[in-house]
Amino acid sequence: MSISNSKPFKLLLLTSFIWALSFPVIKASLQYLPPIPLLWYRLSLASLIFAPLALYGWKTSGEYLSLRRTALITFLGLSGPIASLTLLYLGMNLTYASRAVLIMSLNPLITSIILNWFNRQNNKVSLATIVALTGLVAIVSEPLLTNGAPDYPRFSGNLLVLSAGMAWAVYTWASKIKYAKNIQRNSPITQMTLAFLGGAMALMPIVYFMNPKYVLAPLSLTLNPKPLLYGILYLSLISSVLGFITFEAAAKLVKPIIASRFFYLQAIFGIPISVFFLKEPLSLVFLAATGIITLGIIRRENENRH
């Protein structure tokens, strides 16, 4: 996509920045609230926006949604986006936002590998892919490679974040290939609405068990401190709703493979923000691995263009 085609370029650039900023916002918000309640608030508030938008779309487009199809889309949403977000939040409670955003920005790479594996196509892995994966392994293993005692909790956090990326990749295969014929007539807003509503309902008993006040008196726990309130509002309204809208608007104007490449930009935005505002450290392992990943991704994208 040329820069002259400015509308999708600007929309994808904006989406990348919105989603990149969500990583330091999540990390900062986790200082005040555990991962699962924080995610539940995000899903619940975003659902209040998604549901009316989906209802309006159903009325204007005549979209068909049977009980069986509703169950399938909800299941895919729970096993995909919601499972991915749950793993991400649990992982970010243990690791740095800068590491999480770098790992998750490699979703196009992870998704490509998993799609090829499921489809049993192009099993030959290119040198560029091996280089990028080597950098990814180094990032995940960084807590074990730096000076001093191994930081096993942070290593576990990196593994959870990597699992979040893999869960999203499997969801992409399931929704775009395996069950594409079953849900292709249903809009992205329908799929996201059912995922968020299903996630909010599934997590509610867990959140209530952790602390009934999270469910019965949410305002008393979220209005103060202000950073937590701002974090929840950003994650719900900006990252979830606005990020979804801008990405889907751009995705209608460009090929999916082009749109997916903008995921890499999340690391470019998210790492400096996390380091500057959250004072996260930059180890030699992290810097070297980031460089290796960059070289691998650039080489891989150049190969794909030919």
PDB file of C-alpha atoms in Angstrom:
ATOM      1  CA  MET A   1       0.000   0.000   0.000  1.00  0.00           C
ATOM      2  CA  SER A   2       1.431   3.332  -1.035  1.00  0.00           C
ATOM      3  CA  ILE A   3       1.471   6.265   1.322  1.00  0.00           C
ATOM      4  CA  SER A   4      -0.487   8.202  -1.276  1.00  0.00           C
ATOM      5  CA  ASN A   5      -3.449   6.004  -0.395  1.00  0.00           C
ATOM      6  CA  SER A   6      -3.609   7.969   2.820  1.00  0.00           C
ATOM      7  CA  LYS A   7      -6.957   6.985   4.332  1.00  0.00           C
ATOM      8  CA  PRO A   8      -6.242   3.298   5.120  1.00  0.00           C
ATOM      9  CA  PHE A   9      -2.638   4.192   5.969  1.00  0.00           C
ATOM     10  CA  LYS A  10      -3.740   6.751   8.549  1.00  0.00           C
ATOM     11  CA  LEU A  11      -6.424   4.449   9.965  1.00  0.00           C
ATOM     12  CA  LEU A  12      -3.998   1.548  10.387  1.00  0.00           C
ATOM     13  CA  LEU A  13      -1.367   3.859  11.852  1.00  0.00           C
ATOM     14  CA  LEU A  14      -3.915   5.183  14.347  1.00  0.00           C
ATOM     15  CA  THR A  15      -5.039   1.654  15.227  1.00  0.00           C
ATOM     16  CA  SER A  16      -1.450   0.544  15.824  1.00  0.00           C
ATOM     17  CA  PHE A  17      -0.857   3.477  18.153  1.00  0.00           C
ATOM     18  CA  ILE A  18      -4.124   2.896  20.041  1.00  0.00           C
ATOM     19  CA  TRP A  19      -3.384  -0.781  20.589  1.00  0.00           C
ATOM     20  CA  ALA A  20       0.282  -0.127  21.419  1.00  0.00           C
ATOM     21  CA  LEU A  21      -0.670   2.374  24.107  1.00  0.00           C
ATOM     22  CA  SER A  22      -2.989  -0.183  25.692  1.00  0.00           C
ATOM     23  CA  PHE A  23       0.016  -2.221  26.906  1.00  0.00           C
ATOM     24  CA  PRO A  24       1.474   0.429  29.253  1.00  0.00           C
ATOM     25  CA  VAL A  25      -2.094   1.358  30.233  1.00  0.00           C
ATOM     26  CA  ILE A  26      -2.791  -2.255  31.227  1.00  0.00           C
ATOM     27  CA  LYS A  27       0.463  -2.459  33.162  1.00  0.00           C
ATOM     28  CA  ALA A  28      -0.216   0.798  35.005  1.00  0.00           C
ATOM     29  CA  SER A  29      -3.810  -0.240  35.801  1.00  0.00           C
ATOM     30  CA  LEU A  30      -2.644  -3.558  37.226  1.00  0.00           C
ATOM     31  CA  GLN A  31      -1.099  -1.616  40.102  1.00  0.00           C
ATOM     32  CA  TYR A  32      -4.624  -0.990  41.392  1.00  0.00           C
ATOM     33  CA  LEU A  33      -6.640  -4.004  40.280  1.00  0.00           C
ATOM     34  CA  PRO A  34      -5.950  -7.730  39.660  1.00  0.00           C
ATOM     35  CA  PRO A  35      -5.869  -8.955  36.047  1.00  0.00           C
ATOM     36  CA  ILE A  36      -9.237 -10.751  35.857  1.00  0.00           C
ATOM     37  CA  PRO A  37     -11.376  -7.948  37.380  1.00  0.00           C
ATOM     38  CA  LEU A  38      -9.582  -5.398  35.191  1.00  0.00           C
ATOM     39  CA  LEU A  39     -10.358  -7.430  32.095  1.00  0.00           C
ATOM     40  CA  TRP A  40     -13.955  -7.949  33.226  1.00  0.00           C
ATOM     41  CA  TYR A  41     -14.505  -4.206  33.559  1.00  0.00           C
ATOM     42  CA  ARG A  42     -13.063  -3.703  30.101  1.00  0.00           C
ATOM     43  CA  LEU A  43     -15.292  -6.343  28.530  1.00  0.00           C
ATOM     44  CA  SER A  44     -18.414  -5.205  30.357  1.00  0.00           C
ATOM     45  CA  LEU A  45     -18.051  -1.521  29.515  1.00  0.00           C
ATOM     46  CA  ALA A  46     -17.108  -2.197  25.897  1.00  0.00           C
ATOM     47  CA  SER A  47     -20.107  -4.516  25.562  1.00  0.00           C
ATOM     48  CA  LEU A  48     -22.400  -1.630  26.442  1.00  0.00           C
ATOM     49  CA  ILE A  49     -21.121   0.113  23.306  1.00  0.00           C
ATOM     50  CA  PHE A  50     -20.804  -2.897  21.021  1.00  0.00           C
ATOM     51  CA  ALA A  51     -24.308  -4.255  21.702  1.00  0.00           C
ATOM     52  CA  PRO A  52     -26.277  -1.209  20.397  1.00  0.00           C
ATOM     53  CA  LEU A  53     -23.987  -1.003  17.364  1.00  0.00           C
ATOM     54  CA  ALA A  54     -24.604  -4.686  16.609  1.00  0.00           C
ATOM     55  CA  LEU A  55     -28.369  -4.331  17.088  1.00  0.00           C
ATOM     56  CA  TYR A  56     -28.433  -1.390  14.710  1.00  0.00           C
ATOM     57  CA  GLY A  57     -26.456  -3.396  12.170  1.00  0.00           C
ATOM     58  CA  TRP A  58     -28.836  -6.338  12.450  1.00  0.00           C
ATOM     59  CA  LYS A  59     -31.868  -4.130  11.830  1.00  0.00           C
ATOM     60  CA  THR A  60     -30.390  -2.277   8.866  1.00  0.00           C
ATOM     61  CA  SER A  61     -28.727  -5.231   7.133  1.00  0.00           C
ATOM     62  CA  GLY A  62     -31.134  -8.024   7.986  1.00  0.00           C
ATOM     63  CA  GLU A  63     -28.247 -10.140   9.258  1.00  0.00           C
ATOM     64  CA  TYR A  64     -29.323 -13.683  10.100  1.00  0.00           C
ATOM     65  CA  LEU A  65     -28.289 -15.042  13.482  1.00  0.00           C
ATOM     66  CA  SER A  66     -29.669 -18.420  14.527  1.00  0.00           C
ATOM     67  CA  LEU A  67     -29.247 -19.902  17.995  1.00  0.00           C
ATOM     68  CA  ARG A  68     -26.747 -22.436  16.656  1.00  0.00           C
ATOM     69  CA  ARG A  69     -24.699 -19.779  14.894  1.00  0.00           C
ATOM     70  CA  THR A  70     -24.825 -17.551  17.974  1.00  0.00           C
ATOM     71  CA  ALA A  71     -23.440 -20.401  20.067  1.00  0.00           C
ATOM     72  CA  LEU A  72     -20.660 -21.062  17.534  1.00  0.00           C
ATOM     73  CA  ILE A  73     -19.604 -17.410  17.287  1.00  0.00           C
ATOM     74  CA  THR A  74     -19.693 -17.029  21.077  1.00  0.00           C
ATOM     75  CA  PHE A  75     -17.605 -20.174  21.536  1.00  0.00           C
ATOM     76  CA  LEU A  76     -15.058 -18.965  18.976  1.00  0.00           C
ATOM     77  CA  GLY A  77     -14.937 -15.605  20.737  1.00  0.00           C
ATOM     78  CA  LEU A  78     -14.384 -17.165  24.139  1.00  0.00           C
ATOM     79  CA  SER A  79     -11.678 -19.514  22.877  1.00  0.00           C
ATOM     80  CA  GLY A  80     -10.051 -16.776  20.786  1.00  0.00           C
ATOM     81  CA  PRO A  81     -10.141 -13.073  21.729  1.00  0.00           C
ATOM     82  CA  ILE A  82     -11.253 -13.612  25.325  1.00  0.00           C
ATOM     83  CA  ALA A  83      -8.789 -16.435  25.993  1.00  0.00           C
ATOM     84  CA  SER A  84      -6.053 -14.338  24.375  1.00  0.00           C
ATOM     85  CA  LEU A  85      -6.880 -11.278  26.488  1.00  0.00           C
ATOM     86  CA  THR A  86      -7.059 -13.365  29.662  1.00  0.00           C
ATOM     87  CA  LEU A  87      -3.627 -14.855  29.050  1.00  0.00           C
ATOM     88  CA  LEU A  88      -2.279 -11.416  28.133  1.00  0.00           C
ATOM     89  CA  TYR A  89      -3.534  -9.775  31.333  1.00  0.00           C
ATOM     90  CA  LEU A  90      -2.245 -12.615  33.501  1.00  0.00           C
ATOM     91  CA  GLY A  91       1.107 -12.438  31.756  1.00  0.00           C
ATOM     92  CA  MET A  92       1.404  -8.670  31.989  1.00  0.00           C
ATOM     93  CA  ASN A  93       0.837  -8.912  35.715  1.00  0.00           C
ATOM     94  CA  LEU A  94       4.216 -10.662  35.830  1.00  0.00           C
ATOM     95  CA  THR A  95       6.276  -9.139  33.032  1.00  0.00           C
ATOM     96  CA  TYR A  96       7.080  -5.752  31.503  1.00  0.00           C
ATOM     97  CA  ALA A  97       4.747  -3.954  29.102  1.00  0.00           C
ATOM     98  CA  SER A  98       7.640  -3.397  26.684  1.00  0.00           C
ATOM     99  CA  ARG A  99       8.232  -7.152  26.431  1.00  0.00           C
ATOM    100  CA  ALA A 100       4.538  -7.912  26.092  1.00  0.00           C
ATOM    101  CA  VAL A 101       3.975  -5.428  23.271  1.00  0.00           C
ATOM    102  CA  LEU A 102       6.983  -6.774  21.369  1.00  0.00           C
ATOM    103  CA  ILE A 103       5.808 -10.376  21.680  1.00  0.00           C
ATOM    104  CA  MET A 104       2.231  -9.549  20.690  1.00  0.00           C
ATOM    105  CA  SER A 105       3.349  -7.368  17.791  1.00  0.00           C
ATOM    106  CA  LEU A 106       4.728 -10.538  16.208  1.00  0.00           C
ATOM    107  CA  ASN A 107       1.209 -11.967  15.819  1.00  0.00           C
ATOM    108  CA  PRO A 108       1.406 -11.828  11.991  1.00  0.00           C
ATOM    109  CA  LEU A 109       4.470 -14.068  12.155  1.00  0.00           C
ATOM    110  CA  ILE A 110       2.948 -16.441  14.718  1.00  0.00           C
ATOM    111  CA  THR A 111      -0.351 -16.576  12.822  1.00  0.00           C
ATOM    112  CA  SER A 112       1.375 -17.315   9.521  1.00  0.00           C
ATOM    113  CA  ILE A 113       3.294 -20.219  11.019  1.00  0.00           C
ATOM    114  CA  ILE A 114       0.215 -21.708  12.701  1.00  0.00           C
ATOM    115  CA  LEU A 115      -1.939 -21.304   9.576  1.00  0.00           C
ATOM    116  CA  ASN A 116       0.677 -23.081   7.474  1.00  0.00           C
ATOM    117  CA  TRP A 117       0.894 -25.838  10.059  1.00  0.00           C
ATOM    118  CA  PHE A 118      -2.884 -26.359  10.211  1.00  0.00           C
ATOM    119  CA  ASN A 119      -3.221 -26.233   6.431  1.00  0.00           C
ATOM    120  CA  ARG A 120      -0.141 -28.426   5.934  1.00  0.00           C
ATOM    121  CA  GLN A 121       1.158 -25.996   3.367  1.00  0.00           C
ATOM    122  CA  ASN A 122       4.622 -24.598   2.756  1.00  0.00           C
ATOM    123  CA  ASN A 123       6.209 -26.551   5.603  1.00  0.00           C
ATOM    124  CA  LYS A 124       9.631 -25.202   4.634  1.00  0.00           C
ATOM    125  CA  VAL A 125      10.596 -22.437   7.066  1.00  0.00           C
ATOM    126  CA  SER A 126      12.649 -19.600   5.579  1.00  0.00           C
ATOM    127  CA  LEU A 127      15.894 -18.376   7.094  1.00  0.00           C
ATOM    128  CA  ALA A 128      14.289 -14.988   7.801  1.00  0.00           C
ATOM    129  CA  THR A 129      11.537 -16.694   9.796  1.00  0.00           C
ATOM    130  CA  ILE A 130      14.108 -18.684  11.783  1.00  0.00           C
ATOM    131  CA  VAL A 131      15.986 -15.467  12.560  1.00  0.00           C
ATOM    132  CA  ALA A 132      12.813 -13.723  13.770  1.00  0.00           C
ATOM    133  CA  LEU A 133      11.821 -16.747  15.864  1.00  0.00           C
ATOM    134  CA  THR A 134      15.288 -16.847  17.399  1.00  0.00           C
ATOM    135  CA  GLY A 135      14.815 -13.258  18.538  1.00  0.00           C
ATOM    136  CA  LEU A 136      11.368 -14.116  19.891  1.00  0.00           C
ATOM    137  CA  VAL A 137      12.766 -17.021  21.924  1.00  0.00           C
ATOM    138  CA  ALA A 138      15.445 -14.704  23.294  1.00  0.00           C
ATOM    139  CA  ILE A 139      12.831 -12.134  24.350  1.00  0.00           C
ATOM    140  CA  VAL A 140      10.730 -14.754  26.121  1.00  0.00           C
ATOM    141  CA  SER A 141      13.827 -16.219  27.790  1.00  0.00           C
ATOM    142  CA  GLU A 142      15.336 -12.846  28.722  1.00  0.00           C
ATOM    143  CA  PRO A 143      14.553 -13.211  32.473  1.00  0.00           C
ATOM    144  CA  LEU A 144      16.704 -16.338  32.484  1.00  0.00           C
ATOM    145  CA  LEU A 145      19.571 -14.857  30.476  1.00  0.00           C
ATOM    146  CA  THR A 146      20.286 -11.567  32.237  1.00  0.00           C
ATOM    147  CA  ASN A 147      22.815 -11.139  35.033  1.00  0.00           C
ATOM    148  CA  GLY A 148      21.791 -12.246  38.497  1.00  0.00           C
ATOM    149  CA  ALA A 149      19.351 -14.899  39.619  1.00  0.00           C
ATOM    150  CA  PRO A 150      16.822 -16.102  37.029  1.00  0.00           C
ATOM    151  CA  ASP A 151      13.492 -14.276  37.261  1.00  0.00           C
ATOM    152  CA  TYR A 152      11.073 -17.169  36.888  1.00  0.00           C
ATOM    153  CA  PRO A 153       7.856 -15.168  37.503  1.00  0.00           C
ATOM    154  CA  ARG A 154       8.728 -12.761  34.677  1.00  0.00           C
ATOM    155  CA  PHE A 155       9.667 -15.698  32.456  1.00  0.00           C
ATOM    156  CA  SER A 156       6.250 -17.208  33.205  1.00  0.00           C
ATOM    157  CA  GLY A 157       4.675 -13.881  32.313  1.00  0.00           C
ATOM    158  CA  ASN A 158       6.458 -13.870  28.950  1.00  0.00           C
ATOM    159  CA  LEU A 159       5.247 -17.411  28.286  1.00  0.00           C
ATOM    160  CA  LEU A 160       1.670 -16.393  29.080  1.00  0.00           C
ATOM    161  CA  VAL A 161       1.905 -13.450  26.687  1.00  0.00           C
ATOM    162  CA  LEU A 162       3.289 -15.740  23.982  1.00  0.00           C
ATOM    163  CA  SER A 163       0.391 -18.115  24.667  1.00  0.00           C
ATOM    164  CA  ALA A 164      -1.976 -15.178  24.200  1.00  0.00           C
ATOM    165  CA  GLY A 165      -0.546 -14.582  20.742  1.00  0.00           C
ATOM    166  CA  MET A 166      -0.856 -18.263  19.875  1.00  0.00           C
ATOM    167  CA  ALA A 167      -4.470 -18.352  21.088  1.00  0.00           C
ATOM    168  CA  TRP A 168      -5.281 -15.443  18.774  1.00  0.00           C
ATOM    169  CA  ALA A 169      -3.526 -17.197  15.882  1.00  0.00           C
ATOM    170  CA  VAL A 170      -5.573 -20.375  16.400  1.00  0.00           C
ATOM    171  CA  TYR A 171      -8.729 -18.235  16.532  1.00  0.00           C
ATOM    172  CA  THR A 172      -7.755 -16.661  13.214  1.00  0.00           C
ATOM    173  CA  TRP A 173      -7.478 -20.123  11.661  1.00  0.00           C
ATOM    174  CA  ALA A 174     -10.779 -21.262  13.166  1.00  0.00           C
ATOM    175  CA  SER A 175     -12.779 -18.162  12.215  1.00  0.00           C
ATOM    176  CA  LYS A 176     -11.229 -17.460   8.800  1.00  0.00           C
ATOM    177  CA  ILE A 177     -10.760 -21.026   7.532  1.00  0.00           C
ATOM    178  CA  LYS A 178     -12.199 -23.863   9.631  1.00  0.00           C
ATOM    179  CA  TYR A 179     -15.615 -22.295  10.322  1.00  0.00           C
ATOM    180  CA  ALA A 180     -15.541 -19.530   7.717  1.00  0.00           C
ATOM    181  CA  LYS A 181     -18.565 -20.884   5.840  1.00  0.00           C
ATOM    182  CA  ASN A 182     -20.605 -20.940   9.050  1.00  0.00           C
ATOM    183  CA  ILE A 183     -19.981 -17.337  10.084  1.00  0.00           C
ATOM    184  CA  GLN A 184     -18.908 -15.508   6.917  1.00  0.00           C
ATOM    185  CA  ARG A 185     -22.318 -13.851   6.609  1.00  0.00           C
ATOM    186  CA  ASN A 186     -22.026 -12.381  10.083  1.00  0.00           C
ATOM    187  CA  SER A 187     -20.359  -9.006  10.472  1.00  0.00           C
ATOM    188  CA  PRO A 188     -17.181  -8.418  12.512  1.00  0.00           C
ATOM    189  CA  ILE A 189     -19.177  -6.254  14.943  1.00  0.00           C
ATOM    190  CA  THR A 190     -21.511  -9.204  15.593  1.00  0.00           C
ATOM    191  CA  GLN A 191     -18.590 -11.521  16.252  1.00  0.00           C
ATOM    192  CA  MET A 192     -16.863  -9.045  18.562  1.00  0.00           C
ATOM    193  CA  THR A 193     -20.094  -8.232  20.438  1.00  0.00           C
ATOM    194  CA  LEU A 194     -20.850 -11.881  21.158  1.00  0.00           C
ATOM    195  CA  ALA A 195     -17.231 -12.463  22.197  1.00  0.00           C
ATOM    196  CA  PHE A 196     -17.218  -9.544  24.642  1.00  0.00           C
ATOM    197  CA  LEU A 197     -20.685 -10.305  26.039  1.00  0.00           C
ATOM    198  CA  GLY A 198     -19.787 -13.975  26.437  1.00  0.00           C
ATOM    199  CA  GLY A 199     -16.487 -13.058  28.058  1.00  0.00           C
ATOM    200  CA  ALA A 200     -18.104 -10.641  30.490  1.00  0.00           C
ATOM    201  CA  MET A 201     -20.676 -13.245  31.541  1.00  0.00           C
ATOM    202  CA  ALA A 202     -18.094 -16.030  31.804  1.00  0.00           C
ATOM    203  CA  LEU A 203     -15.738 -13.978  33.976  1.00  0.00           C
ATOM    204  CA  MET A 204     -18.440 -12.524  36.248  1.00  0.00           C
ATOM    205  CA  PRO A 205     -18.626 -15.548  38.636  1.00  0.00           C
ATOM    206  CA  ILE A 206     -14.833 -15.598  38.920  1.00  0.00           C
ATOM    207  CA  VAL A 207     -14.694 -11.870  39.641  1.00  0.00           C
ATOM    208  CA  TYR A 208     -17.516 -12.181  42.198  1.00  0.00           C
ATOM    209  CA  PHE A 209     -15.718 -15.035  43.921  1.00  0.00           C
ATOM    210  CA  MET A 210     -12.531 -12.969  44.145  1.00  0.00           C
ATOM    211  CA  ASN A 211     -14.361 -10.029  45.741  1.00  0.00           C
ATOM    212  CA  PRO A 212     -18.150  -9.501  45.613  1.00  0.00           C
ATOM    213  CA  LYS A 213     -17.590  -5.733  45.654  1.00  0.00           C
ATOM    214  CA  TYR A 214     -16.065  -5.925  42.191  1.00  0.00           C
ATOM    215  CA  VAL A 215     -19.535  -6.846  40.890  1.00  0.00           C
ATOM    216  CA  LEU A 216     -21.907  -5.311  43.443  1.00  0.00           C
ATOM    217  CA  ALA A 217     -20.169  -1.964  43.919  1.00  0.00           C
ATOM    218  CA  PRO A 218     -17.972  -1.383  40.855  1.00  0.00           C
ATOM    219  CA  LEU A 219     -18.073   2.415  41.015  1.00  0.00           C
ATOM    220  CA  SER A 220     -16.690   2.513  44.552  1.00  0.00           C
ATOM    221  CA  LEU A 221     -13.666   0.546  43.365  1.00  0.00           C
ATOM    222  CA  THR A 222     -13.045   2.198  39.992  1.00  0.00           C
ATOM    223  CA  LEU A 223     -13.789   5.902  40.469  1.00  0.00           C
ATOM    224  CA  ASN A 224     -10.712   6.208  42.660  1.00  0.00           C
ATOM    225  CA  PRO A 225      -7.824   6.221  42.140  1.00  0.00           C
ATOM    226  CA  LYS A 226      -8.205   8.283  38.985  1.00  0.00           C
ATOM    227  CA  PRO A 227      -5.451   6.472  37.019  1.00  0.00           C
ATOM    228  CA  LEU A 228      -7.447   3.237  37.313  1.00  0.00           C
ATOM    229  CA  LEU A 229     -10.625   4.918  36.076  1.00  0.00           C
ATOM    230  CA  TYR A 230      -8.800   6.472  33.139  1.00  0.00           C
ATOM    231  CA  GLY A 231      -7.175   3.126  32.385  1.00  0.00           C
ATOM    232  CA  ILE A 232     -10.487   1.260  32.298  1.00  0.00           C
ATOM    233  CA  LEU A 233     -12.071   3.945  30.119  1.00  0.00           C
ATOM    234  CA  TYR A 234      -9.154   3.859  27.699  1.00  0.00           C
ATOM    235  CA  LEU A 235      -9.068   0.066  27.452  1.00  0.00           C
ATOM    236  CA  SER A 236     -12.842  -0.168  26.987  1.00  0.00           C
ATOM    237  CA  LEU A 237     -13.777   2.813  24.848  1.00  0.00           C
ATOM    238  CA  ILE A 238     -10.563   3.625  22.993  1.00  0.00           C
ATOM    239  CA  SER A 239      -8.622   0.374  22.651  1.00  0.00           C
ATOM    240  CA  SER A 240     -11.594  -1.989  22.296  1.00  0.00           C
ATOM    241  CA  VAL A 241     -14.275   0.111  20.562  1.00  0.00           C
ATOM    242  CA  LEU A 242     -12.392   2.822  18.669  1.00  0.00           C
ATOM    243  CA  GLY A 243      -9.490   0.483  17.828  1.00  0.00           C
ATOM    244  CA  PHE A 244     -11.948  -2.064  16.433  1.00  0.00           C
ATOM    245  CA  ILE A 245     -13.763   0.565  14.366  1.00  0.00           C
ATOM    246  CA  THR A 246     -10.614   2.082  12.871  1.00  0.00           C
ATOM    247  CA  PHE A 247      -9.121  -1.314  12.038  1.00  0.00           C
ATOM    248  CA  GLU A 248     -12.301  -2.616  10.401  1.00  0.00           C
ATOM    249  CA  ALA A 249     -12.656   0.628   8.416  1.00  0.00           C
ATOM    250  CA  ALA A 250      -9.116   0.216   7.100  1.00  0.00           C
ATOM    251  CA  ALA A 251      -9.486  -3.529   6.512  1.00  0.00           C
ATOM    252  CA  LYS A 252     -12.272  -2.832   4.018  1.00  0.00           C
ATOM    253  CA  LEU A 253      -9.878  -0.743   1.915  1.00  0.00           C
ATOM    254  CA  VAL A 254      -6.767  -2.950   1.842  1.00  0.00           C
ATOM    255  CA  LYS A 255      -5.890  -6.622   1.647  1.00  0.00           C
ATOM    256  CA  PRO A 256      -5.817  -8.476   4.999  1.00  0.00           C
ATOM    257  CA  ILE A 257      -2.112  -9.296   4.639  1.00  0.00           C
ATOM    258  CA  ILE A 258      -1.313  -5.589   4.285  1.00  0.00           C
ATOM    259  CA  ALA A 259      -3.445  -4.651   7.301  1.00  0.00           C
ATOM    260  CA  SER A 260      -1.779  -7.350   9.410  1.00  0.00           C
ATOM    261  CA  ARG A 261       1.677  -5.890   8.737  1.00  0.00           C
ATOM    262  CA  PHE A 262       0.753  -2.818  10.758  1.00  0.00           C
ATOM    263  CA  PHE A 263       0.712  -5.010  13.877  1.00  0.00           C
ATOM    264  CA  TYR A 264       4.500  -4.774  13.834  1.00  0.00           C
ATOM    265  CA  LEU A 265       4.222  -1.022  14.456  1.00  0.00           C
ATOM    266  CA  GLN A 266       2.811  -1.647  17.911  1.00  0.00           C
ATOM    267  CA  ALA A 267       6.317  -2.434  19.136  1.00  0.00           C
ATOM    268  CA  ILE A 268       7.681   0.789  17.641  1.00  0.00           C
ATOM    269  CA  PHE A 269       5.103   2.814  19.583  1.00  0.00           C
ATOM    270  CA  GLY A 270       4.697   0.678  22.683  1.00  0.00           C
ATOM    271  CA  ILE A 271       8.308   0.032  23.697  1.00  0.00           C
ATOM    272  CA  PRO A 272       9.421   3.696  23.971  1.00  0.00           C
ATOM    273  CA  ILE A 273       6.217   4.659  25.790  1.00  0.00           C
ATOM    274  CA  SER A 274       6.626   1.805  28.284  1.00  0.00           C
ATOM    275  CA  VAL A 275      10.290   2.568  28.884  1.00  0.00           C
ATOM    276  CA  PHE A 276       9.755   6.312  29.270  1.00  0.00           C
ATOM    277  CA  PHE A 277       6.584   6.404  31.366  1.00  0.00           C
ATOM    278  CA  LEU A 278       6.871   3.126  33.304  1.00  0.00           C
ATOM    279  CA  LYS A 279      10.665   3.326  33.690  1.00  0.00           C
ATOM    280  CA  GLU A 280      11.133  -0.208  32.410  1.00  0.00           C
ATOM    281  CA  PRO A 281      14.752  -1.373  31.974  1.00  0.00           C
ATOM    282  CA  LEU A 282      16.448  -2.123  28.673  1.00  0.00           C
ATOM    283  CA  SER A 283      18.807  -5.073  28.973  1.00  0.00           C
ATOM    284  CA  LEU A 284      21.428  -6.035  26.406  1.00  0.00           C
ATOM    285  CA  VAL A 285      19.512  -9.249  25.749  1.00  0.00           C
ATOM    286  CA  PHE A 286      16.337  -7.277  25.025  1.00  0.00           C
ATOM    287  CA  LEU A 287      18.100  -4.840  22.693  1.00  0.00           C
ATOM    288  CA  ALA A 288      19.957  -7.594  20.846  1.00  0.00           C
ATOM    289  CA  ALA A 289      16.835  -9.735  20.490  1.00  0.00           C
ATOM    290  CA  THR A 290      14.828  -6.755  19.238  1.00  0.00           C
ATOM    291  CA  GLY A 291      17.474  -6.127  16.601  1.00  0.00           C
ATOM    292  CA  ILE A 292      17.458  -9.780  15.529  1.00  0.00           C
ATOM    293  CA  ILE A 293      13.661  -9.767  15.269  1.00  0.00           C
ATOM    294  CA  THR A 294      13.730  -6.570  13.215  1.00  0.00           C
ATOM    295  CA  LEU A 295      16.229  -8.019  10.751  1.00  0.00           C
ATOM    296  CA  GLY A 296      14.235 -11.239  10.434  1.00  0.00           C
ATOM    297  CA  ILE A 297      10.897  -9.475   9.896  1.00  0.00           C
ATOM    298  CA  ILE A 298      12.299  -7.025   7.322  1.00  0.00           C
ATOM    299  CA  ARG A 299      13.926  -9.862   5.378  1.00  0.00           C
ATOM    300  CA  ARG A 300      10.767 -11.969   5.605  1.00  0.00           C
ATOM    301  CA  GLU A 301       8.513  -9.180   4.354  1.00  0.00           C
ATOM    302  CA  ASN A 302      10.883  -8.473   1.465  1.00  0.00           C
ATOM    303  CA  GLU A 303      10.786 -12.167   0.508  1.00  0.00           C
ATOM    304  CA  ASN A 304       6.970 -12.197   0.604  1.00  0.00           C
ATOM    305  CA  ARG A 305       6.782  -9.297  -1.833  1.00  0.00           C
ATOM    306  CA  HIS A 306       8.616 -11.239  -4.518  1.00  0.00           C
TER     307      HIS A 306
END
